[in-house]
Coordinates of N, CA and C in Angstrom, one line a residue:
F175 N -17.2 38.4 40.5 CA -16.2 37.5 40.0 C -16.8 36.7 38.8
F176 N -18.0 36.1 39.0 CA -18.6 35.3 38.0 C -18.8 36.1 36.7
S177 N -19.2 37.3 36.8 CA -19.5 38.1 35.6 C -18.1 38.4 34.9
F178 N -17.0 38.5 35.6 CA -15.7 38.7 35.0 C -15.3 37.5 34.2
F179 N -15.6 36.3 34.8 CA -15.4 35.0 34.1 C -16.1 34.9 32.8
L180 N -17.4 35.3 32.8 CA -18.2 35.2 31.6 C -17.7 36.2 30.6
W181 N -17.3 37.4 31.0 CA -16.8 38.4 30.1 C -15.5 37.9 29.4
M182 N -14.6 37.2 30.2 CA -13.3 36.7 29.7 C -13.6 35.5 28.7
R183 N -14.6 34.7 29.0 CA -15.0 33.6 28.2 C -15.5 34.1 26.8
A184 N -16.3 35.1 26.9 CA -16.9 35.7 25.7 C -15.8 36.3 24.8
A185 N -14.8 36.9 25.5 CA -13.7 37.5 24.7 C -12.9 36.4 24.0
I186 N -12.6 35.3 24.7 CA -11.8 34.2 24.2 C -12.5 33.6 23.0
V187 N -13.8 33.3 23.2 CA -14.6 32.6 22.2 C -14.7 33.6 21.0
G188 N -14.9 34.8 21.2 CA -15.0 35.8 20.2 C -13.7 35.9 19.4
S189 N -12.6 35.9 20.0 CA -11.3 35.9 19.3 C -11.1 34.7 18.5
R190 N -11.6 33.5 19.0 CA -11.5 32.3 18.2 C -12.3 32.4 17.0
V191 N -13.5 32.9 17.1 CA -14.4 33.0 15.9 C -13.8 33.9 14.9
H192 N -13.2 35.1 15.3 CA -12.6 36.0 14.4 C -11.4 35.3 13.7
S193 N -10.6 34.6 14.5 CA -9.4 34.0 13.9 C -9.8 32.9 12.9
S194 N -10.8 32.1 13.2 CA -11.2 31.0 12.3 C -11.8 31.6 11.1
Q195 N -12.5 32.7 11.2 CA -13.1 33.3 10.0 C -12.0 33.9 9.1
S196 N -11.0 34.5 9.7 CA -9.9 35.0 8.9 C -9.1 33.9 8.2
S197 N -9.0 32.7 8.9 CA -8.3 31.6 8.3 C -9.1 31.0 7.2
R198 N -10.4 31.1 7.3 CA -11.3 30.5 6.3 C -11.2 31.4 5.0
R199 N -11.0 32.7 5.2 CA -10.9 33.6 4.1 C -9.6 33.4 3.3
G200 N -8.6 32.7 4.0 CA -7.3 32.4 3.4 C -6.3 33.5 3.6
G201 N -6.5 34.4 4.5 CA -5.5 35.4 4.8 C -5.6 36.6 3.8
V202 N -4.7 37.5 3.9 CA -4.7 38.7 3.0 C -4.3 38.3 1.6
G203 N -5.1 38.7 0.6 CA -4.7 38.5 -0.8 C -4.9 37.1 -1.3
D204 N -5.4 36.2 -0.5 CA -5.6 34.8 -1.0 C -7.1 34.6 -1.2
A205 N -7.6 34.4 -2.3 CA -9.0 34.3 -2.6 C -9.3 32.8 -2.8
S206 N -8.4 31.9 -2.7 CA -8.7 30.5 -3.0 C -9.5 29.8 -1.9
G207 N -9.5 30.4 -0.7 CA -10.3 29.7 0.4 C -9.4 28.8 1.2
E208 N -8.1 28.9 1.1 CA -7.2 28.1 1.9 C -6.1 29.0 2.4
S209 N -5.3 28.5 3.3 CA -4.2 29.3 3.8 C -3.2 29.4 2.6
S210 N -2.3 30.4 2.8 CA -1.3 30.7 1.7 C -0.5 29.5 1.3
R211 N 0.0 28.7 2.3 CA 0.8 27.6 2.0 C 0.1 26.5 1.3
E212 N -1.2 26.2 1.8 CA -2.0 25.2 1.1 C -2.3 25.7 -0.3
G213 N -2.6 27.0 -0.5 CA -2.9 27.5 -1.8 C -1.8 27.3 -2.8
K214 N -0.6 27.5 -2.3 CA 0.6 27.4 -3.2 C 0.7 25.9 -3.6
E215 N 0.5 25.0 -2.7 CA 0.6 23.6 -3.0 C -0.5 23.2 -4.0
D216 N -1.7 23.8 -3.8 CA -2.8 23.5 -4.6 C -2.5 24.0 -6.0
M217 N -2.0 25.2 -6.1 CA -1.7 25.8 -7.4 C -0.6 25.0 -8.1
A218 N 0.4 24.5 -7.4 CA 1.4 23.7 -8.0 C 0.8 22.4 -8.5
H219 N -0.1 21.8 -7.7 CA -0.8 20.6 -8.1 C -1.6 20.8 -9.4
R220 N -2.3 22.0 -9.5 CA -3.2 22.3 -10.6 C -2.3 22.5 -11.9
S221 N -1.2 23.2 -11.7 CA -0.3 23.5 -12.9 C 0.3 22.2 -13.3
R222 N 0.7 21.3 -12.4 CA 1.3 20.0 -12.8 C 0.3 19.2 -13.5
L223 N -1.0 19.2 -13.0 CA -2.1 18.4 -13.7 C -2.3 19.0 -15.1
Q224 N -2.3 20.3 -15.2 CA -2.5 20.9 -16.5 C -1.4 20.5 -17.5
G225 N -0.1 20.5 -16.9 CA 1.0 20.1 -17.8 C 0.9 18.7 -18.2
L226 N 0.4 17.8 -17.4 CA 0.3 16.4 -17.7 C -0.8 16.3 -18.8
I227 N -1.9 17.0 -18.6 CA -3.0 16.9 -19.5 C -2.6 17.4 -20.9
S228 N -1.9 18.6 -20.9 CA -1.6 19.2 -22.2 C -0.5 18.5 -22.9
G229 N 0.3 17.7 -22.2 CA 1.4 17.0 -22.9 C 2.7 17.7 -22.8
Q230 N 2.8 18.6 -21.8 CA 4.1 19.3 -21.7 C 5.1 18.5 -21.0
V231 N 4.7 17.5 -20.2 CA 5.6 16.6 -19.5 C 5.9 15.4 -20.5
S232 N 7.1 15.0 -20.6 CA 7.5 13.9 -21.5 C 6.9 12.6 -21.0
L233 N 6.7 11.7 -22.0 CA 6.2 10.4 -21.6 C 7.1 9.6 -20.7
E234 N 8.4 9.8 -20.8 CA 9.3 9.1 -19.9 C 9.1 9.6 -18.5
R235 N 9.0 10.9 -18.4 CA 8.9 11.5 -17.0 C 7.5 11.1 -16.5
M236 N 6.5 11.0 -17.3 CA 5.2 10.7 -16.8 C 5.2 9.2 -16.3
A237 N 5.8 8.3 -17.1 CA 6.0 6.9 -16.7 C 6.7 6.8 -15.3
E238 N 7.7 7.6 -15.2 CA 8.5 7.6 -14.0 C 7.7 8.1 -12.8
M239 N 6.8 9.1 -13.0 CA 6.0 9.6 -12.0 C 4.9 8.7 -11.6
M240 N 4.5 7.8 -12.5 CA 3.4 6.8 -12.2 C 3.9 5.6 -11.5
A241 N 5.2 5.3 -11.5 CA 5.7 4.1 -11.0 C 6.3 4.3 -9.6
P242 N 6.1 3.3 -8.7 CA 6.7 3.3 -7.4 C 8.2 3.2 -7.5
K243 N 9.0 3.8 -6.5 CA 10.4 3.8 -6.6 C 11.0 3.1 -5.4
L244 N 12.1 2.4 -5.7 CA 12.9 1.7 -4.6 C 14.0 2.7 -4.2
V245 N 14.0 3.3 -3.0 CA 15.0 4.2 -2.6 C 15.6 3.7 -1.3
D246 N 16.9 3.4 -1.3 CA 17.6 3.0 0.0 C 16.9 1.7 0.5
G247 N 16.5 0.8 -0.3 CA 15.8 -0.4 0.2 C 14.4 -0.3 0.6
R248 N 13.8 0.9 0.4 CA 12.4 1.1 0.8 C 11.6 1.6 -0.4
W249 N 10.4 1.1 -0.6 CA 9.6 1.5 -1.7 C 8.9 2.8 -1.3
R250 N 8.9 3.7 -2.3 CA 8.1 5.0 -2.1 C 7.0 5.0 -3.1
K251 N 5.9 5.6 -2.7 CA 4.7 5.6 -3.5 C 4.9 6.4 -4.7
P252 N 4.2 6.2 -5.8 CA 4.3 7.0 -7.0 C 4.0 8.5 -6.8
E253 N 4.6 9.4 -7.6 CA 4.3 10.8 -7.4 C 2.9 11.1 -7.8
L254 N 2.4 10.4 -8.8 CA 1.0 10.5 -9.3 C 0.1 9.4 -8.7
S255 N -0.9 9.8 -8.0 CA -1.8 8.7 -7.5 C -2.6 8.2 -8.7
R256 N -3.2 7.0 -8.4 CA -4.1 6.4 -9.5 C -5.2 7.3 -9.9
R257 N -5.7 8.1 -8.9 CA -6.8 9.0 -9.2 C -6.4 10.0 -10.2
L258 N -5.2 10.6 -9.9 CA -4.7 11.7 -10.9 C -4.4 11.1 -12.2
V259 N -3.8 9.9 -12.2 CA -3.5 9.2 -13.5 C -4.8 9.0 -14.3
A260 N -5.9 8.6 -13.6 CA -7.2 8.4 -14.2 C -7.7 9.7 -14.8
K261 N -7.5 10.8 -14.1 CA -8.0 12.1 -14.6 C -7.2 12.5 -15.9
V262 N -5.9 12.3 -15.8 CA -5.1 12.6 -17.0 C -5.5 11.7 -18.2
R263 N -5.7 10.5 -17.9 CA -6.0 9.5 -19.0 C -7.3 9.9 -19.6
K264 N -8.3 10.2 -18.8 CA -9.6 10.6 -19.2 C -9.5 11.9 -20.1
A265 N -8.7 12.9 -19.7 CA -8.5 14.1 -20.5 C -7.9 13.8 -21.8
W266 N -6.9 12.9 -21.8 CA -6.2 12.6 -23.1 C -7.2 11.9 -24.0
L267 N -8.0 11.0 -23.5 CA -8.9 10.3 -24.4 C -10.0 11.2 -24.9
Q268 N -10.4 12.2 -24.1 CA -11.4 13.2 -24.5 C -10.8 14.1 -25.6
D269 N -9.5 14.4 -25.5 CA -8.9 15.2 -26.6 C -8.6 14.4 -27.8
G270 N -8.8 13.1 -27.8 CA -8.6 12.3 -29.0 C -7.2 11.7 -29.1
K271 N -6.4 11.8 -28.1 CA -5.1 11.3 -28.1 C -5.2 9.8 -27.6
D272 N -4.2 9.0 -28.0 CA -4.1 7.7 -27.5 C -3.3 7.7 -26.2
W273 N -3.8 6.9 -25.2 CA -3.1 6.8 -23.9 C -2.0 5.8 -24.0
P274 N -0.8 6.2 -23.9 CA 0.4 5.3 -24.1 C 0.6 4.3 -23.0
F275 N -0.1 4.4 -21.9 CA 0.2 3.6 -20.8 C -0.9 2.6 -20.5
E276 N -1.5 2.0 -21.6 CA -2.6 1.1 -21.4 C -2.1 -0.1 -20.6
Q277 N -2.9 -0.6 -19.7 CA -2.5 -1.8 -18.9 C -2.4 -3.0 -19.8
K278 N -1.3 -3.7 -19.6 CA -1.0 -5.0 -20.4 C -2.0 -6.0 -19.8
E279 N -2.3 -7.0 -20.7 CA -3.2 -8.0 -20.2 C -2.4 -8.9 -19.2
R280 N -3.1 -9.2 -18.1 CA -2.4 -9.9 -17.1 C -1.9 -11.3 -17.6
T281 N -0.7 -11.7 -17.2 CA -0.2 -13.0 -17.5 C 0.1 -13.8 -16.3
N282 N 0.2 -15.0 -16.5 CA 0.4 -15.9 -15.3 C 1.6 -16.8 -15.6
Y283 N 1.6 -18.0 -15.2 CA 2.7 -18.9 -15.3 C 3.5 -18.8 -16.6
G284 N 4.7 -18.5 -16.5 CA 5.6 -18.5 -17.7 C 5.3 -17.6 -18.8
G285 N 4.6 -16.5 -18.5 CA 4.2 -15.5 -19.5 C 3.0 -15.8 -20.3
W286 N 2.3 -16.9 -19.9 CA 1.1 -17.2 -20.6 C 0.0 -16.2 -20.2
A287 N -0.9 -15.9 -21.2 CA -2.0 -15.1 -20.8 C -3.0 -16.0 -20.1
I288 N -3.7 -15.5 -19.1 CA -4.6 -16.3 -18.3 C -5.6 -17.1 -19.2
K289 N -6.1 -16.4 -20.2 CA -7.1 -17.1 -21.0 C -6.5 -18.3 -21.8
D290 N -5.2 -18.2 -22.1 CA -4.5 -19.3 -22.9 C -4.0 -20.4 -22.0
L291 N -4.1 -20.3 -20.7 CA -3.6 -21.4 -19.9 C -4.5 -22.7 -20.1
P292 N -3.8 -23.9 -20.0 CA -4.6 -25.1 -20.2 C -5.5 -25.3 -19.0
E293 N -6.7 -25.8 -19.2 CA -7.7 -26.0 -18.2 C -7.2 -27.1 -17.3
V294 N -7.2 -26.9 -16.0 CA -6.8 -27.9 -15.0 C -8.1 -28.4 -14.4
K295 N -8.2 -29.7 -14.3 CA -9.4 -30.3 -13.7 C -9.2 -30.2 -12.2
M296 N -10.1 -29.5 -11.6 CA -10.1 -29.2 -10.2 C -10.4 -30.5 -9.4
K297 N -9.8 -30.7 -8.3 CA -10.0 -31.9 -7.5 C -11.4 -32.0 -7.0
G298 N -11.9 -30.8 -6.5 CA -13.3 -30.8 -6.0 C -13.5 -31.5 -4.7
K299 N -14.8 -31.7 -4.4 CA -15.2 -32.4 -3.2 C -15.5 -33.9 -3.5
K300 N -15.3 -34.7 -2.5 CA -15.5 -36.1 -2.7 C -17.0 -36.4 -3.0
V301 N -17.8 -35.7 -2.3 CA -19.3 -35.9 -2.5 C -19.6 -35.6 -4.0
D302 N -19.1 -34.6 -4.5 CA -19.4 -34.2 -5.9 C -18.8 -35.3 -6.9
R303 N -17.6 -35.8 -6.6 CA -17.0 -36.8 -7.5 C -17.8 -38.1 -7.5
Q304 N -18.4 -38.5 -6.3 CA -19.1 -39.7 -6.2 C -20.6 -39.6 -6.5
K305 N -21.0 -38.5 -6.8 CA -22.5 -38.3 -7.0 C -23.1 -39.1 -8.1
V306 N -22.4 -39.2 -9.2 CA -22.9 -40.0 -10.3 C -23.0 -41.5 -10.0
D307 N -22.0 -42.0 -9.3 CA -22.0 -43.4 -8.9 C -23.1 -43.7 -7.9
R308 N -23.3 -42.8 -7.0 CA -24.3 -42.9 -6.0 C -25.7 -42.9 -6.6
Q309 N -25.9 -42.1 -7.6 CA -27.2 -42.0 -8.3 C -27.5 -43.3 -9.0
K310 N -26.5 -44.0 -9.6 CA -26.7 -45.2 -10.3 C -27.1 -46.3 -9.3
I311 N -26.4 -46.3 -8.2 CA -26.8 -47.3 -7.1 C -28.2 -47.1 -6.6
I312 N -28.5 -45.8 -6.4 CA -29.9 -45.5 -5.9 C -30.9 -46.0 -6.9
E313 N -30.7 -45.7 -8.2 CA -31.7 -46.1 -9.2 C -31.9 -47.6 -9.2
E314 N -30.8 -48.4 -9.1 CA -30.9 -49.8 -9.1 C -31.7 -50.3 -7.9
R315 N -31.4 -49.8 -6.8 CA -32.1 -50.2 -5.5 C -33.6 -49.8 -5.6
M316 N -33.9 -48.6 -6.2 CA -35.3 -48.2 -6.3 C -36.1 -49.1 -7.1
K317 N -35.4 -49.8 -8.1 CA -36.1 -50.8 -8.9 C -36.5 -52.0 -8.1
Q318 N -35.7 -52.3 -7.1 CA -36.0 -53.4 -6.2 C -36.9 -53.1 -5.1
M319 N -37.2 -51.8 -4.9 CA -38.0 -51.3 -3.7 C -39.4 -52.0 -3.6
P320 N -40.2 -52.1 -4.6 CA -41.5 -52.7 -4.4 C -41.4 -54.1 -3.8
K321 N -40.5 -54.9 -4.4 CA -40.3 -56.3 -3.9 C -39.9 -56.3 -2.4
M322 N -38.9 -55.4 -2.1 CA -38.4 -55.3 -0.7 C -39.5 -54.9 0.3
I323 N -40.4 -53.9 -0.2 CA -41.5 -53.5 0.7 C -42.5 -54.6 0.9
E324 N -42.8 -55.3 -0.1 CA -43.7 -56.4 0.0 C -43.2 -57.5 1.0
E325 N -41.9 -57.8 0.9 CA -41.3 -58.8 1.8 C -41.3 -58.3 3.2
Y326 N -41.1 -57.0 3.4 CA -41.1 -56.5 4.8 C -42.5 -56.5 5.4
R327 N -43.5 -56.1 4.6 CA -44.9 -56.1 5.1 C -45.3 -57.6 5.4
E328 N -45.0 -58.5 4.6 CA -45.4 -59.9 4.8 C -44.7 -60.4 6.1
K329 N -43.4 -60.1 6.3 CA -42.7 -60.5 7.5 C -43.4 -59.9 8.7
F330 N -43.7 -58.6 8.6 CA -44.3 -57.9 9.8 C -45.7 -58.5 10.1
R331 N -46.5 -58.8 9.0 CA -47.8 -59.4 9.3 C -47.7 -60.7 9.9
A332 N -46.7 -61.5 9.5 CA -46.5 -62.8 10.1 C -46.2 -62.7 11.6
W333 N -45.4 -61.7 11.9 CA -45.0 -61.5 13.3 C -46.2 -61.1 14.1
R334 N -47.0 -60.2 13.5 CA -48.2 -59.7 14.2 C -49.2 -60.9 14.4
R335 N -49.3 -61.8 13.4 CA -50.2 -62.9 13.5 C -49.7 -64.0 14.4
C336 N -48.4 -63.8 14.8 CA -47.7 -64.8 15.6 C -47.6 -66.2 14.9
D337 N -47.2 -66.1 13.6 CA -47.0 -67.3 12.9 C -45.8 -68.0 13.6
G338 N -45.8 -69.3 13.6 CA -44.7 -70.1 14.2 C -45.0 -70.4 15.7
M339 N -46.1 -69.8 16.2 CA -46.4 -70.1 17.6 C -47.5 -71.1 17.6
S340 N -47.6 -71.9 18.7 CA -48.6 -72.9 18.8 C -50.0 -72.3 19.0
P341 N -51.0 -73.0 18.6 CA -52.4 -72.4 18.8 C -52.7 -72.3 20.3
I342 N -52.1 -73.2 21.1 CA -52.4 -73.1 22.6 C -51.8 -71.8 23.1
D343 N -50.5 -71.5 22.7 CA -49.9 -70.2 23.2 C -50.8 -69.0 22.7
K344 N -51.2 -69.1 21.5 CA -52.0 -67.9 21.0 C -53.3 -67.8 21.8
T345 N -53.9 -68.9 22.3 CA -55.1 -68.8 23.0 C -54.9 -68.3 24.4
F346 N -53.9 -68.8 25.1 CA -53.8 -68.6 26.6 C -52.8 -67.5 26.9
M347 N -52.0 -66.9 26.0 CA -51.0 -65.9 26.3 C -51.6 -64.5 25.9
T348 N -51.1 -63.5 26.6 CA -51.5 -62.1 26.3 C -50.6 -61.7 25.1
P349 N -51.0 -60.6 24.3 CA -50.2 -60.2 23.2 C -48.7 -59.8 23.6
G350 N -48.6 -59.2 24.8 CA -47.2 -58.9 25.3 C -46.4 -60.1 25.5
Q351 N -47.0 -61.1 26.1 CA -46.3 -62.4 26.4 C -45.9 -63.0 25.1
L352 N -46.8 -63.0 24.1 CA -46.5 -63.6 22.8 C -45.3 -62.9 22.1
R353 N -45.3 -61.6 22.2 CA -44.2 -60.9 21.5 C -42.9 -61.2 22.2
R354 N -42.9 -61.2 23.5 CA -41.7 -61.5 24.2 C -41.2 -62.9 23.9
K355 N -42.1 -63.9 23.7 CA -41.7 -65.2 23.4 C -41.1 -65.3 21.9
Q356 N -41.8 -64.5 21.0 CA -41.3 -64.4 19.6 C -39.9 -63.8 19.6
K357 N -39.6 -62.8 20.3 CA -38.3 -62.2 20.3 C -37.2 -63.2 20.9
A358 N -37.6 -63.9 21.9 CA -36.7 -64.9 22.5 C -36.4 -66.0 21.5
Q359 N -37.4 -66.4 20.6 CA -37.1 -67.4 19.6 C -36.3 -66.9 18.5
Q360 N -36.4 -65.6 18.1 CA -35.6 -65.0 17.1 C -34.2 -64.9 17.5
N361 N -33.9 -64.6 18.7 CA -32.5 -64.5 19.2 C -32.0 -65.9 19.4

């Protein structure tokens, strides 16, 4: 029974291989490498492309084929894809013909070209707007810094020396007790 199963499997796989090889060949009389239906579509595509390149198709028809269409309230994609249009354009330019469908320069508000629009000052970030003023303030304060540092150091030295405390307290109190008493006097 198992050998019969293997024989049937080999027969099925073999028939698949033969059918796929025949379909790869394109069937009888088709040397293009595709099935006969696909080959016909491809030939139609090639002939249409050749007609577009050679100029057999009118410019009005070509413009119509390149534009999307509104049919029954739904938009349909163009008959010619952008890729095919690029191929045709390239062929026309190589032949020395002018391409009649050059892209117009993009316009914006009211038909103005983008480069001709008046420049609008962007609001930007608050940090960026205030940066100049902050730099001026910082420079002014930096000029006062040496004086402020000296005042701070003198104040700290006086606190460490326990200025304002009686000589008796300085003699008989520990440094921790002195500092606590100084803090109490400051508050």
